[in-house]
PDB file of C-alpha atoms in Angstrom:
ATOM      1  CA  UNK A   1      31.427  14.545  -6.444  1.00 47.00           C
ATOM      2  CA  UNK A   2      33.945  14.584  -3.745  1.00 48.00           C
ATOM      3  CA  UNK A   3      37.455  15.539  -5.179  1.00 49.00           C
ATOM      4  CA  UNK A   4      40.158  12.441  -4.393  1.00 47.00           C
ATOM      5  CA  UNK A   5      42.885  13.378  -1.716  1.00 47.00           C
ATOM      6  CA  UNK A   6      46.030  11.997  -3.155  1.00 45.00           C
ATOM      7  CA  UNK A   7      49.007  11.411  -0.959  1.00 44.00           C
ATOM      8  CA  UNK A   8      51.847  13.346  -1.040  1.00 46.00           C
ATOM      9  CA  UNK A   9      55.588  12.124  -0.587  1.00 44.00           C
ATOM     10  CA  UNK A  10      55.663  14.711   2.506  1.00 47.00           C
ATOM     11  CA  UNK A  11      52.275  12.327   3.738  1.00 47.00           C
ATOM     12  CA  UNK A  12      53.768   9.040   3.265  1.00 42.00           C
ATOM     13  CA  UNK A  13      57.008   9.817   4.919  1.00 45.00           C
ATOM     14  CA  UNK A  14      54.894  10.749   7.959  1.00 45.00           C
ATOM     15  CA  UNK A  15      52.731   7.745   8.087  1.00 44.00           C
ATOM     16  CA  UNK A  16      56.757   6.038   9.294  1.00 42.00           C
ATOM     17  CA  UNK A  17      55.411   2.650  10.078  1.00 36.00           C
ATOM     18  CA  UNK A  18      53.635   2.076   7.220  1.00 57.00           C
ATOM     19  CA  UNK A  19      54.821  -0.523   4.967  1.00 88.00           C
ATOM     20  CA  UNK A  20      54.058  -0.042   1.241  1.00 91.00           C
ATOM     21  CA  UNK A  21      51.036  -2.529   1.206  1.00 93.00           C
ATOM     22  CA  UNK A  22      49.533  -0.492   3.651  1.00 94.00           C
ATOM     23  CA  UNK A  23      50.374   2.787   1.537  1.00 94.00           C
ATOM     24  CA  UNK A  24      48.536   0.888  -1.138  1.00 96.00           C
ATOM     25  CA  UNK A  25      45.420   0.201   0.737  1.00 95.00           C
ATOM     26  CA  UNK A  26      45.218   2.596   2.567  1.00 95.00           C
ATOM     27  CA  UNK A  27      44.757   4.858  -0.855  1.00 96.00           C
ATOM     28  CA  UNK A  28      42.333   2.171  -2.337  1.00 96.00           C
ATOM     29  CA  UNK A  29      40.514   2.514   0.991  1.00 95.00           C
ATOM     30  CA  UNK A  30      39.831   6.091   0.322  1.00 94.00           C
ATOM     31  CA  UNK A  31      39.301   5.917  -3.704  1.00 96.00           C
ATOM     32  CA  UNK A  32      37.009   2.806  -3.510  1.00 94.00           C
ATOM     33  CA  UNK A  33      34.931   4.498  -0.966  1.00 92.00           C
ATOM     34  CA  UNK A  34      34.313   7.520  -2.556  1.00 91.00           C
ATOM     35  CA  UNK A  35      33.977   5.804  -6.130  1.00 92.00           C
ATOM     36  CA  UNK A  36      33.073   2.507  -5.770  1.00 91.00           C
ATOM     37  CA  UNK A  37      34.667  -0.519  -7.620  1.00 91.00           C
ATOM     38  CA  UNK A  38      33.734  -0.025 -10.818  1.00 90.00           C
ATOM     39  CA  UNK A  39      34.598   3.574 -11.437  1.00 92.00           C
ATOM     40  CA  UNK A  40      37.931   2.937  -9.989  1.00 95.00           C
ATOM     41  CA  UNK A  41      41.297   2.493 -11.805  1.00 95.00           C
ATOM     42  CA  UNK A  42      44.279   0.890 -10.266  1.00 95.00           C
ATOM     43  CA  UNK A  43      46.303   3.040 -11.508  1.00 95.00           C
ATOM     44  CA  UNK A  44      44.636   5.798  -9.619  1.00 96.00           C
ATOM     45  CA  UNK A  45      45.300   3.364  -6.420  1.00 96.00           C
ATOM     46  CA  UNK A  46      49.256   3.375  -7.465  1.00 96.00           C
ATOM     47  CA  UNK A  47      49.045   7.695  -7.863  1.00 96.00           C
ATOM     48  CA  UNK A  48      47.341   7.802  -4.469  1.00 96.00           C
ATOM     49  CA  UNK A  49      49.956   5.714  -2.708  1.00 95.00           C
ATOM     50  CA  UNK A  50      52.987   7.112  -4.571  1.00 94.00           C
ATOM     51  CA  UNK A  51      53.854   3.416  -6.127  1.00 94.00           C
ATOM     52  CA  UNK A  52      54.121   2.771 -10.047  1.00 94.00           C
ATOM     53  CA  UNK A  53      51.343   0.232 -11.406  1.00 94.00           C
ATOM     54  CA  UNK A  54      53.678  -2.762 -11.674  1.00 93.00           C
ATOM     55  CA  UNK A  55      54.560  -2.588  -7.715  1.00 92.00           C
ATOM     56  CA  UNK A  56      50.859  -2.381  -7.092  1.00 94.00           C
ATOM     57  CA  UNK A  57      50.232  -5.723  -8.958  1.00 92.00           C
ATOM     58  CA  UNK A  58      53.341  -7.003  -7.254  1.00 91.00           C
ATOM     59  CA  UNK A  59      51.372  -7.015  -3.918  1.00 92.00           C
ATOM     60  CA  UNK A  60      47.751  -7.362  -4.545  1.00 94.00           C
ATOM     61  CA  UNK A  61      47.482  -9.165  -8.354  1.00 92.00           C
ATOM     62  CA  UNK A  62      44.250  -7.255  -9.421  1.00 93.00           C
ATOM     63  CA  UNK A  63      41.467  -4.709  -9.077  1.00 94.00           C
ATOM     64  CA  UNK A  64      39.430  -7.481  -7.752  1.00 92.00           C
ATOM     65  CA  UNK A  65      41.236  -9.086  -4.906  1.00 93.00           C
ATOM     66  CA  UNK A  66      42.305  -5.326  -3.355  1.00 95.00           C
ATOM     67  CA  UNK A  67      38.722  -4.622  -3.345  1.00 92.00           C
ATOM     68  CA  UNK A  68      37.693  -7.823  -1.807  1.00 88.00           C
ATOM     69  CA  UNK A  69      40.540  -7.078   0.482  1.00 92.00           C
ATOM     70  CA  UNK A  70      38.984  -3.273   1.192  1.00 92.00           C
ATOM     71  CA  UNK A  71      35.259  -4.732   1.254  1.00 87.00           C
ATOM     72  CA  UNK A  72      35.812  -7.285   3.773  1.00 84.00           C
ATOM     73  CA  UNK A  73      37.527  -4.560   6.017  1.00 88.00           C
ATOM     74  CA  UNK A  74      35.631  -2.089   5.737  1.00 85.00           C
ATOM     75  CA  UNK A  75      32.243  -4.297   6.398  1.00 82.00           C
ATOM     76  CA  UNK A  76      33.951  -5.934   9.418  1.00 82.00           C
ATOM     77  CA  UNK A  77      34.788  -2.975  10.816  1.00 83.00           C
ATOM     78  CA  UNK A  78      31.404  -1.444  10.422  1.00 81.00           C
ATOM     79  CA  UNK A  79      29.726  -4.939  11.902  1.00 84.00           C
ATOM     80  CA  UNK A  80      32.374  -5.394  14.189  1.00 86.00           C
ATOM     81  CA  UNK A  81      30.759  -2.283  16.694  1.00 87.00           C
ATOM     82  CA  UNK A  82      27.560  -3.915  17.110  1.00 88.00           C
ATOM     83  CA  UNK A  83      28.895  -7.352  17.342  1.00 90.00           C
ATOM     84  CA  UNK A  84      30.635  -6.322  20.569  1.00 94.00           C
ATOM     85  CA  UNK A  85      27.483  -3.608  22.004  1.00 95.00           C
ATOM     86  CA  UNK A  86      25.294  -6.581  21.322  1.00 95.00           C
ATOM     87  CA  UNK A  87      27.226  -9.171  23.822  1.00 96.00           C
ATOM     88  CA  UNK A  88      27.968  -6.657  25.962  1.00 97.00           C
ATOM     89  CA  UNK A  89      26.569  -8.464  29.601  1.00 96.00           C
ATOM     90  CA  UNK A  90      27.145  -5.414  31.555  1.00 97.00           C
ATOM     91  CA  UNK A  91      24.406  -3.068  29.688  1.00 97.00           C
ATOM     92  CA  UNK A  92      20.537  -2.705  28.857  1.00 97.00           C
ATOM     93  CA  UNK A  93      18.771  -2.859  25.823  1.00 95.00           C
ATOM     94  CA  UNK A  94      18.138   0.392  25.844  1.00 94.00           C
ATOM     95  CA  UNK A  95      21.695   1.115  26.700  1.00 96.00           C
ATOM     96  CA  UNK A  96      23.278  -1.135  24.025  1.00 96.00           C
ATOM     97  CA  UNK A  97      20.449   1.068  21.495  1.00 96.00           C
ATOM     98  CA  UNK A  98      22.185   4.370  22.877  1.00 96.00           C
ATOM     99  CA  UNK A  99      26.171   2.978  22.286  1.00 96.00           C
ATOM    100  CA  UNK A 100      25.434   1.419  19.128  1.00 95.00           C
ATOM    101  CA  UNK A 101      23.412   5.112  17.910  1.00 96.00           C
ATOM    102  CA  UNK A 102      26.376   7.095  19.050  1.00 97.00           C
ATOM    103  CA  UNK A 103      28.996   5.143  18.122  1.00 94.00           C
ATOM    104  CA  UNK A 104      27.601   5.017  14.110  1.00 94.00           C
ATOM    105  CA  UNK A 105      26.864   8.284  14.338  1.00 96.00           C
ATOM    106  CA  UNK A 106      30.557   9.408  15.303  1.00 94.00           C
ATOM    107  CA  UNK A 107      31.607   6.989  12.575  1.00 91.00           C
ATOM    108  CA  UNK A 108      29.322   8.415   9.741  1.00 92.00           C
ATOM    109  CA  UNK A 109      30.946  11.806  10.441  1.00 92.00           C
ATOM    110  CA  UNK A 110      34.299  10.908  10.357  1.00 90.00           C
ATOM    111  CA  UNK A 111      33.472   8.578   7.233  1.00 87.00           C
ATOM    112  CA  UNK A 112      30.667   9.497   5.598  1.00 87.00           C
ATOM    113  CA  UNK A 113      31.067   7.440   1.877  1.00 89.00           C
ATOM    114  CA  UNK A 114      30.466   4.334   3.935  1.00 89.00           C
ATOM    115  CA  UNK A 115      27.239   3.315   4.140  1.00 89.00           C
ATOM    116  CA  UNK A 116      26.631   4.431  -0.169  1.00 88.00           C
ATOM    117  CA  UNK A 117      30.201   2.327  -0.395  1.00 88.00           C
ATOM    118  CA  UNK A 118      28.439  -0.703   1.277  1.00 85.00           C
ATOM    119  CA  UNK A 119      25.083  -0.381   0.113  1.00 86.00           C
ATOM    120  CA  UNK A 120      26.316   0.091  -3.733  1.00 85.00           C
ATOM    121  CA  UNK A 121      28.741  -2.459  -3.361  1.00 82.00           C
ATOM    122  CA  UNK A 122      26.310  -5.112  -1.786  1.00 80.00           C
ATOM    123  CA  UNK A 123      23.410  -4.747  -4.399  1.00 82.00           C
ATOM    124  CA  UNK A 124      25.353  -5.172  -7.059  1.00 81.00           C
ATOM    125  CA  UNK A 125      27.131  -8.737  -5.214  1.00 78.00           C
ATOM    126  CA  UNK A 126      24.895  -9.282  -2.575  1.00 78.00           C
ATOM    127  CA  UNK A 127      26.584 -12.708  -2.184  1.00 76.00           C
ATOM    128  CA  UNK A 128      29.740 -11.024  -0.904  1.00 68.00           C
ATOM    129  CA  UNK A 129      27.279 -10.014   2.393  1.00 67.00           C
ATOM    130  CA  UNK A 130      26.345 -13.367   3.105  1.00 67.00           C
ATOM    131  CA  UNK A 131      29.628 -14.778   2.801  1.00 71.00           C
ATOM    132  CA  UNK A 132      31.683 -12.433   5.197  1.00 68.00           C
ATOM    133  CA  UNK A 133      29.333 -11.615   7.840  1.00 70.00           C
ATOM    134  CA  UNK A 134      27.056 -14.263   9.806  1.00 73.00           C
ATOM    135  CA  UNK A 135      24.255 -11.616   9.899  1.00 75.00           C
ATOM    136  CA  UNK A 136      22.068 -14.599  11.292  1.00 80.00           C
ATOM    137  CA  UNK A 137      24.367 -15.226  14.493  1.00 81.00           C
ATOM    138  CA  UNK A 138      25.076 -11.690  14.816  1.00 81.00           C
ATOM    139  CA  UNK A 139      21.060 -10.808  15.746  1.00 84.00           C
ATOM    140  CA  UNK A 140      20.446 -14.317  17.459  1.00 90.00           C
ATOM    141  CA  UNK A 141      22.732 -15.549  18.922  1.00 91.00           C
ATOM    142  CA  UNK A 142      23.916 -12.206  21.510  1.00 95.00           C
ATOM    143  CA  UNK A 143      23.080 -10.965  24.627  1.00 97.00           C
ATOM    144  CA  UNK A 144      20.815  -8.273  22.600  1.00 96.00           C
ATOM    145  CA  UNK A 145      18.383 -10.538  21.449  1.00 95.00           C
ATOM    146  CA  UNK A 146      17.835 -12.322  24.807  1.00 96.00           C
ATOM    147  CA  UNK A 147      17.273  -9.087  26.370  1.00 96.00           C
ATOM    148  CA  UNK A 148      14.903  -7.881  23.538  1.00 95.00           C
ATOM    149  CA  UNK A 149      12.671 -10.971  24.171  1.00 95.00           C
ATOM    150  CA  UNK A 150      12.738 -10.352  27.266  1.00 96.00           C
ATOM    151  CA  UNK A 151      11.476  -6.645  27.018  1.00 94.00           C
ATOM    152  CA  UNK A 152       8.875  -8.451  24.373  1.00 94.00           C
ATOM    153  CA  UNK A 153       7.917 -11.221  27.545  1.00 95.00           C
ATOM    154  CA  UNK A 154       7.528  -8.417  29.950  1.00 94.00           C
ATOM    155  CA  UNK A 155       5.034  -6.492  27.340  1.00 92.00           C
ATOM    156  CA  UNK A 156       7.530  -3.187  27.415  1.00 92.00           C
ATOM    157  CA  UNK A 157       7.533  -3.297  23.691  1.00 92.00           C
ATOM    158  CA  UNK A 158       5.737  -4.627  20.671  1.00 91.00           C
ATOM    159  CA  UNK A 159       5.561  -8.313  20.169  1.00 91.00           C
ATOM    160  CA  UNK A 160       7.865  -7.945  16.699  1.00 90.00           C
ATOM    161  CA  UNK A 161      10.283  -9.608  14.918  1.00 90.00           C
ATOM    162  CA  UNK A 162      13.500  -7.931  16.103  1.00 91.00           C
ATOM    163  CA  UNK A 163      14.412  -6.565  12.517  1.00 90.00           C
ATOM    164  CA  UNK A 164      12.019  -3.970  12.165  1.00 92.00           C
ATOM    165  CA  UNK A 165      13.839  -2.928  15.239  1.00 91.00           C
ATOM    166  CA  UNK A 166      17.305  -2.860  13.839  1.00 91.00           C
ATOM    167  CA  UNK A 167      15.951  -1.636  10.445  1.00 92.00           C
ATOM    168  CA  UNK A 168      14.530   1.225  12.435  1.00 95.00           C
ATOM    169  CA  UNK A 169      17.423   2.160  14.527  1.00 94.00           C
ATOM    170  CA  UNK A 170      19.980   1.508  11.405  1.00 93.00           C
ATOM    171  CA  UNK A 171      17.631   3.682   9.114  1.00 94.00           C
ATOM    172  CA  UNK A 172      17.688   6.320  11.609  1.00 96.00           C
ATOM    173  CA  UNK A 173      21.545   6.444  11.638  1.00 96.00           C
ATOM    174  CA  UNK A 174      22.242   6.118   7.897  1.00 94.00           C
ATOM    175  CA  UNK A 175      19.835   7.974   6.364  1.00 94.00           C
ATOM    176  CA  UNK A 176      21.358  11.082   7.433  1.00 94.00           C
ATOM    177  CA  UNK A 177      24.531  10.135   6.261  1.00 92.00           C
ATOM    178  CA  UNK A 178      23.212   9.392   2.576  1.00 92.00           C
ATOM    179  CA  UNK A 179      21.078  12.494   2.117  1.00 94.00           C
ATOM    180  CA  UNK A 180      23.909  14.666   3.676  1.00 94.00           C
ATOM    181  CA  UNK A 181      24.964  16.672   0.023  1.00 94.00           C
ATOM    182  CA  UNK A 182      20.610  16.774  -0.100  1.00 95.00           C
ATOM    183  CA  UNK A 183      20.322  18.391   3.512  1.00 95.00           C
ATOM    184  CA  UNK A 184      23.287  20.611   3.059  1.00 96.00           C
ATOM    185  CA  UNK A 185      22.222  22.440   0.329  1.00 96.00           C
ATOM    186  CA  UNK A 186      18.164  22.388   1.051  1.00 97.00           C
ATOM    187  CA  UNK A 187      19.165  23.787   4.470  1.00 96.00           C
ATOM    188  CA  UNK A 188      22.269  25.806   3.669  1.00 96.00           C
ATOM    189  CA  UNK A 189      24.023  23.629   6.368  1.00 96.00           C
ATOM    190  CA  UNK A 190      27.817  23.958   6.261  1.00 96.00           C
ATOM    191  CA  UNK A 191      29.778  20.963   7.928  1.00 93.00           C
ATOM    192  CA  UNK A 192      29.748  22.366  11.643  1.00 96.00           C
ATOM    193  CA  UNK A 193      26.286  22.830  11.146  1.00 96.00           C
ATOM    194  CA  UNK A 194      25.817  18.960   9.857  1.00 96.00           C
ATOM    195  CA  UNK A 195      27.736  17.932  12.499  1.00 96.00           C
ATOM    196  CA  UNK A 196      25.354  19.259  15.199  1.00 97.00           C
ATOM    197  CA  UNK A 197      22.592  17.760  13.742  1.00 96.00           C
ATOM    198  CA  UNK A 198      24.048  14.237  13.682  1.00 97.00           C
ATOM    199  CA  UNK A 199      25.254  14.750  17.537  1.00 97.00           C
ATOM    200  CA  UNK A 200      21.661  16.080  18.608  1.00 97.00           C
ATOM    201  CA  UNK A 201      20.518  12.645  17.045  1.00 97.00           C
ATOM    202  CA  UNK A 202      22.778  10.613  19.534  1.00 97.00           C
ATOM    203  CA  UNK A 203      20.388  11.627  21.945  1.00 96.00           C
ATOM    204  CA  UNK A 204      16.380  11.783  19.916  1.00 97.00           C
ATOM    205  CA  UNK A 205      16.852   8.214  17.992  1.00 97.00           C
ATOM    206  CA  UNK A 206      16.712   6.255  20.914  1.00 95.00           C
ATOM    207  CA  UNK A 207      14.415   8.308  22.338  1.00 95.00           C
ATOM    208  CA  UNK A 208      12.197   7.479  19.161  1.00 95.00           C
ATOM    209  CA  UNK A 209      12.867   3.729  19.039  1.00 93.00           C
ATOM    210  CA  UNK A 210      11.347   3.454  22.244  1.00 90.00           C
ATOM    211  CA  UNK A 211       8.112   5.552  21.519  1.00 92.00           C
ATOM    212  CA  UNK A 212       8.097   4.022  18.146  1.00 89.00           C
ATOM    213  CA  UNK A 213       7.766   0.517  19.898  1.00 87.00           C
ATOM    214  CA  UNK A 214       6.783   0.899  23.304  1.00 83.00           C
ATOM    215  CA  UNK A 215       4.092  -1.833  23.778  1.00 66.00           C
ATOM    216  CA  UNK A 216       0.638  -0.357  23.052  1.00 59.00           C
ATOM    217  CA  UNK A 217      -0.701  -1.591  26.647  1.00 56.00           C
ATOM    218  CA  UNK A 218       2.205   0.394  28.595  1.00 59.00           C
ATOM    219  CA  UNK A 219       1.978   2.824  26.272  1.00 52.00           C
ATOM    220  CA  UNK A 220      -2.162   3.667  27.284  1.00 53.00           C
ATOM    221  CA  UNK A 221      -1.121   3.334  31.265  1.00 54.00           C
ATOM    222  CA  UNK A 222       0.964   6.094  30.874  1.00 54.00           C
ATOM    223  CA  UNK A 223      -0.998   8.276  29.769  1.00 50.00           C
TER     224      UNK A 223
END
């Protein structure tokens, strides 16, 4: 298990414009990540951000309303990427594939708890999904999904429902992520060496999307 950073008085006197709330989550960011809500105590929060418990409850009441607080942040920010690549007028479909790919990927190596954060954290309250992100509007209702039926219309890929193509292209880019202690040690990868692997992928997963689901017809004219 990944060993907590705690932040020092010499840390928090550097981060200047910080008020204290934002000491506090920004410490419960980091703990809830890397042990999820239920292994977390608050009072590890307070040691983290160099408050005593009582100032902690001051500002956020409970356990349960920082984390909501942390959850809804952190799965905005991680939706908020493809909600702009995906109504982005001025790109491709293949080109909105390759921004979204690299821009996870650079994410996932700077933060690499996420995804297990999310995906722990929304099995055990899936609800909490549903409620702060319109997953339904963020597929259908963008420029992405016009152009993928489009691409579908013109027979350059398979006539399927356009979430075996995210869940292929999501899987791809997460995956990696999750199995990273699992790679690193089967492989004797150190981080530099984890870290090429993920940027090589910026360029191969789109590069399989489109083999994976290049319309069977094209696919026997080119060859």
């Amino acid at each position: 298990m990944q060993k907590i950073k705690y932040m020092s008085e010499e840390s928090l006197n550097k981060t200047g414009g910080l008020d204290t709330e934002e000491k506090i989550k920004e410490a419960a960011r980091t703990i809830f990540h890397q042990k999820g809500y239920a292994a977390t105590r608050t009072r590890d929060i307070a040691e983290a951000a160099g408050v005593n418990l009582a100032l902690l409850n001051y500002y956020f009441r409970s356990k349960e309303k920082l984390f909501n607080i942390i959850m809804s942040e952190t799965l905005g920010r991680f939706m908020e990427k493809i909600r702009l690549i995906f109504n982005d007028p001025g790109s491709t479909l293949e080109e909105k594939i390759g921004m979204i790919t690299s821009q996870y990927i650079d994410l996932l190596i700077d933060e690499p708890e996420i995804p297990l954060f999310i995906i722990s954290e929304v099995r055990t309250n899936p609800e909490l999904l549903l409620e702060k992100l319109p997953i339904r509007d963020l597929i259908f209702r963008t420029i992405f999904y016009k152009q993928f039926q489009q691409a579908v219309a013109e027979r350059r890929i398979d006539a399927i429902h356009p979430i075996h193509y995210l869940m292929n292209m999501i899987g791809l880019i997460i995956m990696p992520a999750l199995a990273k202690p699992i790679l690193q040690s089967a492989f004797h990868m150190n981080g530099d060496a984890y870290k090429e692997l993920m940027e090589n992928r910026k360029q191969l997963i789109p590069r399989w999307l489109y083999t994976i689901h290049l319309n069977s017809n094209q696919s026997d004219n080119e060859k």
